[in-house]
mmCIF file of C-alpha atoms in Angstrom:
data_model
loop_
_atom_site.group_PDB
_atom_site.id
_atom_site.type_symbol
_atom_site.label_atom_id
_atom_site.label_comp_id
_atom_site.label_asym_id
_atom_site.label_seq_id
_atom_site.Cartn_x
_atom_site.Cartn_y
_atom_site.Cartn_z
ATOM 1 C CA UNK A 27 -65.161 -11.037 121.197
ATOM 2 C CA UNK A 28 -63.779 -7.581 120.570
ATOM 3 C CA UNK A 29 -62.520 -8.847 116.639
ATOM 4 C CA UNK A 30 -65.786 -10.740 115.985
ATOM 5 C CA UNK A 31 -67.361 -7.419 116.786
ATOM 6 C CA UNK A 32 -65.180 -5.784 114.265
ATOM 7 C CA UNK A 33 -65.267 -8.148 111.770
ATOM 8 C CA UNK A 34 -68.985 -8.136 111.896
ATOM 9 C CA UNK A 35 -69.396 -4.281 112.190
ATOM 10 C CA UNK A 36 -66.740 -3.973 109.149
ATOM 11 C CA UNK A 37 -68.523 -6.346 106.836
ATOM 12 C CA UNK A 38 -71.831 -5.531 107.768
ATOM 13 C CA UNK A 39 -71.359 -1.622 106.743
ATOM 14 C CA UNK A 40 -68.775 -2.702 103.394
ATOM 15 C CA UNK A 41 -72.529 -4.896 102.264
ATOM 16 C CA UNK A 42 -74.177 -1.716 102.657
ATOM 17 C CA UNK A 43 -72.011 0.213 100.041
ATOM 18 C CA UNK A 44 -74.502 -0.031 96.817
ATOM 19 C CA UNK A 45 -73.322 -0.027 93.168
ATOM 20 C CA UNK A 46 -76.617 -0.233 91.711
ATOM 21 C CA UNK A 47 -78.366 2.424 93.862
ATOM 22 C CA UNK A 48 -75.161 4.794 93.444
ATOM 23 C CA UNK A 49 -75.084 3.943 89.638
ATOM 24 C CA UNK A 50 -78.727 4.304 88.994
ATOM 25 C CA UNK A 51 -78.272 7.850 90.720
ATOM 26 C CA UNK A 52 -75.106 8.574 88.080
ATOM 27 C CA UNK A 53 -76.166 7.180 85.005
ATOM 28 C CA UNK A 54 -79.913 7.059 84.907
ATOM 29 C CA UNK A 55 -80.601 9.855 87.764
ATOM 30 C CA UNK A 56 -83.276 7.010 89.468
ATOM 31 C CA UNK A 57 -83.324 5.443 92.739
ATOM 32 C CA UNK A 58 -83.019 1.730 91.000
ATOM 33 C CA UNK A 59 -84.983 0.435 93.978
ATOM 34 C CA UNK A 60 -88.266 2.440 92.431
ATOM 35 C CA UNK A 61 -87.901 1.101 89.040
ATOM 36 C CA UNK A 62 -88.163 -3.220 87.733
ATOM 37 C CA UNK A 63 -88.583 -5.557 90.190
ATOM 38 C CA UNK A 64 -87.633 -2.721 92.903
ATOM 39 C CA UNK A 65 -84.244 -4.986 93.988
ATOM 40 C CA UNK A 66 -80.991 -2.878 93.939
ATOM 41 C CA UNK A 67 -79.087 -5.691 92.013
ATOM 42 C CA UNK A 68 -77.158 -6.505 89.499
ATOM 43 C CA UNK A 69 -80.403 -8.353 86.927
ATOM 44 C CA UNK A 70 -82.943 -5.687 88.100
ATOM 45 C CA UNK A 71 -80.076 -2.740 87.526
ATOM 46 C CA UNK A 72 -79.443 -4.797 84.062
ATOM 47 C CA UNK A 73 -83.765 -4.634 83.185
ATOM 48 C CA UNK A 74 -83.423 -0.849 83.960
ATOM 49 C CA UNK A 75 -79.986 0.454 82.642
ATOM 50 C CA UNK A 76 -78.475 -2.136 80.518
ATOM 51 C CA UNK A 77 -75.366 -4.807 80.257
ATOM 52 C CA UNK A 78 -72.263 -2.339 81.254
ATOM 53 C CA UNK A 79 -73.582 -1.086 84.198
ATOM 54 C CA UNK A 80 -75.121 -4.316 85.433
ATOM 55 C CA UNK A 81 -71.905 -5.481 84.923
ATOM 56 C CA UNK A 82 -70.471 -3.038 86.763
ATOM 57 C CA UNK A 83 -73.033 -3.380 89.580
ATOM 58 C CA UNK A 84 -71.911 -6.898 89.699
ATOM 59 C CA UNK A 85 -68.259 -6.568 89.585
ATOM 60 C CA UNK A 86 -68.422 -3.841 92.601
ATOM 61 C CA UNK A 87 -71.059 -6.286 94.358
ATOM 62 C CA UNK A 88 -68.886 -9.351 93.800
ATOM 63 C CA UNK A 89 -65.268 -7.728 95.011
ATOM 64 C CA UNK A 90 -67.869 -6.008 98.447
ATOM 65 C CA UNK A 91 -67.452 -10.023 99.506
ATOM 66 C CA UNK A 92 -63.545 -10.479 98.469
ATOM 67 C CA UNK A 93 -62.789 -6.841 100.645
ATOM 68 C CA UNK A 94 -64.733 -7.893 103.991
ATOM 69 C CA UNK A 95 -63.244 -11.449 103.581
ATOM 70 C CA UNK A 96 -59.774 -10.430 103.261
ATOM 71 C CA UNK A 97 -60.247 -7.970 105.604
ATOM 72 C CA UNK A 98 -62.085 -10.741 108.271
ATOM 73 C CA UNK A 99 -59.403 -13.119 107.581
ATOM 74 C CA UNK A 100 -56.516 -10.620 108.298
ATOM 75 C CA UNK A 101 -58.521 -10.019 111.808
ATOM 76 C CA UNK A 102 -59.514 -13.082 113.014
ATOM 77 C CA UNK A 103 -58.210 -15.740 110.512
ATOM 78 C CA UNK A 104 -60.268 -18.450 109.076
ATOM 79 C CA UNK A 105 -63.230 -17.643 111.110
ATOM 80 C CA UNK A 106 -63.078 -14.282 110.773
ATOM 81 C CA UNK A 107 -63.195 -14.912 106.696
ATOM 82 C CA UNK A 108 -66.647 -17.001 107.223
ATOM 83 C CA UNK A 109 -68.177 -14.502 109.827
ATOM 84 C CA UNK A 110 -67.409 -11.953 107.348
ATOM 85 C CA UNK A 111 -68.567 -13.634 104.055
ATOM 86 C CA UNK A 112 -71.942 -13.666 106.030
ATOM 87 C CA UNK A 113 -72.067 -10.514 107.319
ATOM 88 C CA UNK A 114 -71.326 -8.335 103.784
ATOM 89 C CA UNK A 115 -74.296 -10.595 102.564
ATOM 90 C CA UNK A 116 -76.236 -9.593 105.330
ATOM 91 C CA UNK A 117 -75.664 -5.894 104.925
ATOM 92 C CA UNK A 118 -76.026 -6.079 101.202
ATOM 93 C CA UNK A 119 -79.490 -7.719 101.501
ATOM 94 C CA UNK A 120 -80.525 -5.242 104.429
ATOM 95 C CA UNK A 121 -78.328 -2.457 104.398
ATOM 96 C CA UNK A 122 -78.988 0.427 106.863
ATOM 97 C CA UNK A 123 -78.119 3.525 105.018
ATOM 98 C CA UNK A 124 -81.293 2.677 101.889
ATOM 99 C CA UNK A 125 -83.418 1.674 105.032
ATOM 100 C CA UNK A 126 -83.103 -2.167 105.101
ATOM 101 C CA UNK A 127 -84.061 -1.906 101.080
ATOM 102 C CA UNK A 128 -80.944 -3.895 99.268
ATOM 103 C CA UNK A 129 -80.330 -6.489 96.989
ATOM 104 C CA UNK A 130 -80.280 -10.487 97.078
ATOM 105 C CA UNK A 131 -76.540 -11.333 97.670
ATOM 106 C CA UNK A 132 -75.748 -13.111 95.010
ATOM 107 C CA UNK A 133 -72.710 -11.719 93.628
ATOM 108 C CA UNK A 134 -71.229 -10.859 97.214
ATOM 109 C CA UNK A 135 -71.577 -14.644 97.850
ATOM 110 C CA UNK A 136 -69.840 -15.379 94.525
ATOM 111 C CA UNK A 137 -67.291 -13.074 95.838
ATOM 112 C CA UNK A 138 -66.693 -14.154 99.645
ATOM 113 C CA UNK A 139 -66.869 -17.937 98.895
ATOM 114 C CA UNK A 140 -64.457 -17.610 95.876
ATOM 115 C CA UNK A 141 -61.915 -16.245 98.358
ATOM 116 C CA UNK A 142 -62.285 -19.183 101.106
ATOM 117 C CA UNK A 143 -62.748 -22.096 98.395
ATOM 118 C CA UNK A 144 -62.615 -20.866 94.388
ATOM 119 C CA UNK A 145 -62.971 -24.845 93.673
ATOM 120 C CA UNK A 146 -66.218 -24.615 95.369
ATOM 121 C CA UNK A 147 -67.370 -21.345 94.417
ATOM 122 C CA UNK A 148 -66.596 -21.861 90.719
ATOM 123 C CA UNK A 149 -68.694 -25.521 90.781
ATOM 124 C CA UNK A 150 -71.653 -23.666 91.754
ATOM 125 C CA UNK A 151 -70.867 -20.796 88.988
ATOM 126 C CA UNK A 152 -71.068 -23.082 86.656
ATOM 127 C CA UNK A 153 -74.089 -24.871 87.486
ATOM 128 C CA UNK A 154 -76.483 -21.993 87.983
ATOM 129 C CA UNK A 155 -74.610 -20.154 84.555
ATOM 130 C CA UNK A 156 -75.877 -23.516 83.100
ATOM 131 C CA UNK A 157 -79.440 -22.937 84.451
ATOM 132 C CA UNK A 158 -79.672 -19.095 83.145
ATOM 133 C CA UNK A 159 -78.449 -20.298 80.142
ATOM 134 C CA UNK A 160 -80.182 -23.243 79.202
ATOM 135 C CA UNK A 161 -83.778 -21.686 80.828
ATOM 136 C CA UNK A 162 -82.977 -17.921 80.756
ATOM 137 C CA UNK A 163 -84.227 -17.346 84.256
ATOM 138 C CA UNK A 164 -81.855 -15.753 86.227
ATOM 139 C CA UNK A 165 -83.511 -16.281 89.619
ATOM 140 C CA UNK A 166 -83.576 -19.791 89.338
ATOM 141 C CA UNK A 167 -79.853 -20.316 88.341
ATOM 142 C CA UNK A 168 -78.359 -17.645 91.129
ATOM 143 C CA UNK A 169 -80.907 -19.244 94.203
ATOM 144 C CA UNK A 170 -80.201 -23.183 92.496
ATOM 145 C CA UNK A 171 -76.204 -22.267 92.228
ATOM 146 C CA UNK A 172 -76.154 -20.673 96.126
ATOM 147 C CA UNK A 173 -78.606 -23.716 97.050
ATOM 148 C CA UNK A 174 -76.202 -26.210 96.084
ATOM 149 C CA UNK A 175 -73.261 -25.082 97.956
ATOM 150 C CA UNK A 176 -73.541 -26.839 101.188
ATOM 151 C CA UNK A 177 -73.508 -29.983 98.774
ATOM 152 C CA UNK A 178 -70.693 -29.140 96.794
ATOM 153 C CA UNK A 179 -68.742 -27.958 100.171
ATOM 154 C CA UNK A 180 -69.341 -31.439 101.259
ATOM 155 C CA UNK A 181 -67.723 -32.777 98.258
ATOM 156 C CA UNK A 182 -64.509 -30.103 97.743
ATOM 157 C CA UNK A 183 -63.684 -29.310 101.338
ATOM 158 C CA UNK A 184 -61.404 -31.905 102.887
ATOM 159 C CA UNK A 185 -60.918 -32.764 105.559
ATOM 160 C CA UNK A 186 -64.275 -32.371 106.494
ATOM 161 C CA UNK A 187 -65.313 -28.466 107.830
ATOM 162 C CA UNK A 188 -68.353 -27.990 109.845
ATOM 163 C CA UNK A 189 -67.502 -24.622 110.087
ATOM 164 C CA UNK A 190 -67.296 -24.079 106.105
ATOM 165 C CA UNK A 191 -71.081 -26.218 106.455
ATOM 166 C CA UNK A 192 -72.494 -23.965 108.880
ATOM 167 C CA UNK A 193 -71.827 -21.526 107.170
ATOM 168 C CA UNK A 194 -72.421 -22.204 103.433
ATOM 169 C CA UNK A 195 -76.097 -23.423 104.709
ATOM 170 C CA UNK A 196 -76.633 -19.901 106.401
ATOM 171 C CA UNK A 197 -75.258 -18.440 103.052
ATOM 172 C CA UNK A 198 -78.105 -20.940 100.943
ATOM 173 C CA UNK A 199 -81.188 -19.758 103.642
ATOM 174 C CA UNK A 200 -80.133 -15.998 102.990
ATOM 175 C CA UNK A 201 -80.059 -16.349 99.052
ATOM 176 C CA UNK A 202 -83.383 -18.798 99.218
ATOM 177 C CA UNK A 203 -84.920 -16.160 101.581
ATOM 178 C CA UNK A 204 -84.234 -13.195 99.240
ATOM 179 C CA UNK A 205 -85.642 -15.025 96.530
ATOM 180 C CA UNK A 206 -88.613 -16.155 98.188
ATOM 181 C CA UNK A 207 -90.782 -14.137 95.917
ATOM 182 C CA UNK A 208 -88.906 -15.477 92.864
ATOM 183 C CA UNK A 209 -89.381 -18.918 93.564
ATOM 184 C CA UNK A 210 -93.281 -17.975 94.107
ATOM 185 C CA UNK A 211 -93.371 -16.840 90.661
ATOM 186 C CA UNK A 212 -91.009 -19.566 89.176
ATOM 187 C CA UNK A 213 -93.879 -22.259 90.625
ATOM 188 C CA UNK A 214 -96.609 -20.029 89.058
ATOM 189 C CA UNK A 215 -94.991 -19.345 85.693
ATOM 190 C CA UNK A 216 -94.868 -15.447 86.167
ATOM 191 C CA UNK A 217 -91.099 -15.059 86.740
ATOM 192 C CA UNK A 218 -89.647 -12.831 84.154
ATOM 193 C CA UNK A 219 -86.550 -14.387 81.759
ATOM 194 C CA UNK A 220 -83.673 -12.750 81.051
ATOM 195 C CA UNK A 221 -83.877 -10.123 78.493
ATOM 196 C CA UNK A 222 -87.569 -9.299 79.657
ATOM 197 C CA UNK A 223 -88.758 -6.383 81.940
ATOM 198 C CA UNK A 224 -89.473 -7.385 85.239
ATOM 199 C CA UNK A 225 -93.127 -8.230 86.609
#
């Protein structure tokens, strides 16, 4: 119990560390979370302050879920790498030090499941890139590419892994959670597109 402890406490407080709120306070002197569509992320930090430091926000966000994973793994092995992949999302959607305000998780869960299965990971990559390409909504590519991956798991992971399951289905009902207002306006035709400011 004592390393479950640690590899939660670990990856809960690496999720907290925020690119977009520390580069919105470096580059454009804002609190990012005041500004857009108020999510300290990598599409509402790209609305605000443009392509390199989204893509900076996303890189940081992204290698947040490689760091606690490795760092899980080393702990507590395999189950240590999926209790951690959870947790960073967890404290990067709710992290403590902005006061529970953070972002949606989806480049932290690009980054933890890439490190326990990259043939996974990179299936649902490429399916939700396909979405946000083809329709230009971002929301519906990241929450349809983290929806999918209990699915894809299924197919990739063999033998069968209900732990790799269990988990990739709590990873789906965070990112479908944190999108909950997306998916609203994606139903209602008010979701902003990529390249538009957000509503």
């Amino acid at each position: 119990m004592e390393k479950v402890f640690l590899v939660v406490l670990i990856s809960y407080f690496i999720g907290n560390i925020s690119p977009s709120y520390i580069f919105g306070k470096v580059f454009g002197k804002i609190d990012i979370r005041k500004h857009g569509s108020g999510n300290a992320g990598a599409t509402n930090t790209l609305r605000v302050l443009g392509a390199k430091v989204a893509g900076m926000t996303f890189l940081v966000d992204a290698l947040k879920g490689v760091l606690a994973v490795a760092i899980g793994r080393g702990i507590y092995g395999y189950y240590g790498a999926l209790i951690a992949a959870v947790f960073v999302i967890i404290g990067h959607d709710w992290p403590v030090v902005l006061k529970f305000k953070g972002g949606k998780g989806i480049a932290t869960s690009i980054g933890s499941v890439m490190v326990i299965s990259p043939i996974t990971a990179l299936i649902c990559i490429l399916v939700g890139l396909a979405l946000v390409i083809k329709t230009k909504y971002v929301s519906l590519g990241s929450v349809t590419g983290v929806g999918i991956l209990p699915f894809v798991g299924l197919l990739t992971m063999r033998p069968f892994d209900i732990n790799f399951l269990i988990f990739s289905i709590i990873v789906s009902v965070l990112a479908i959670f944190r999108h909950r207002t997306n998916i609203y306006r994606l139903t209602h035709g008010k979701e902003s597109k990529l390249g538009q400011k957000a509503k």
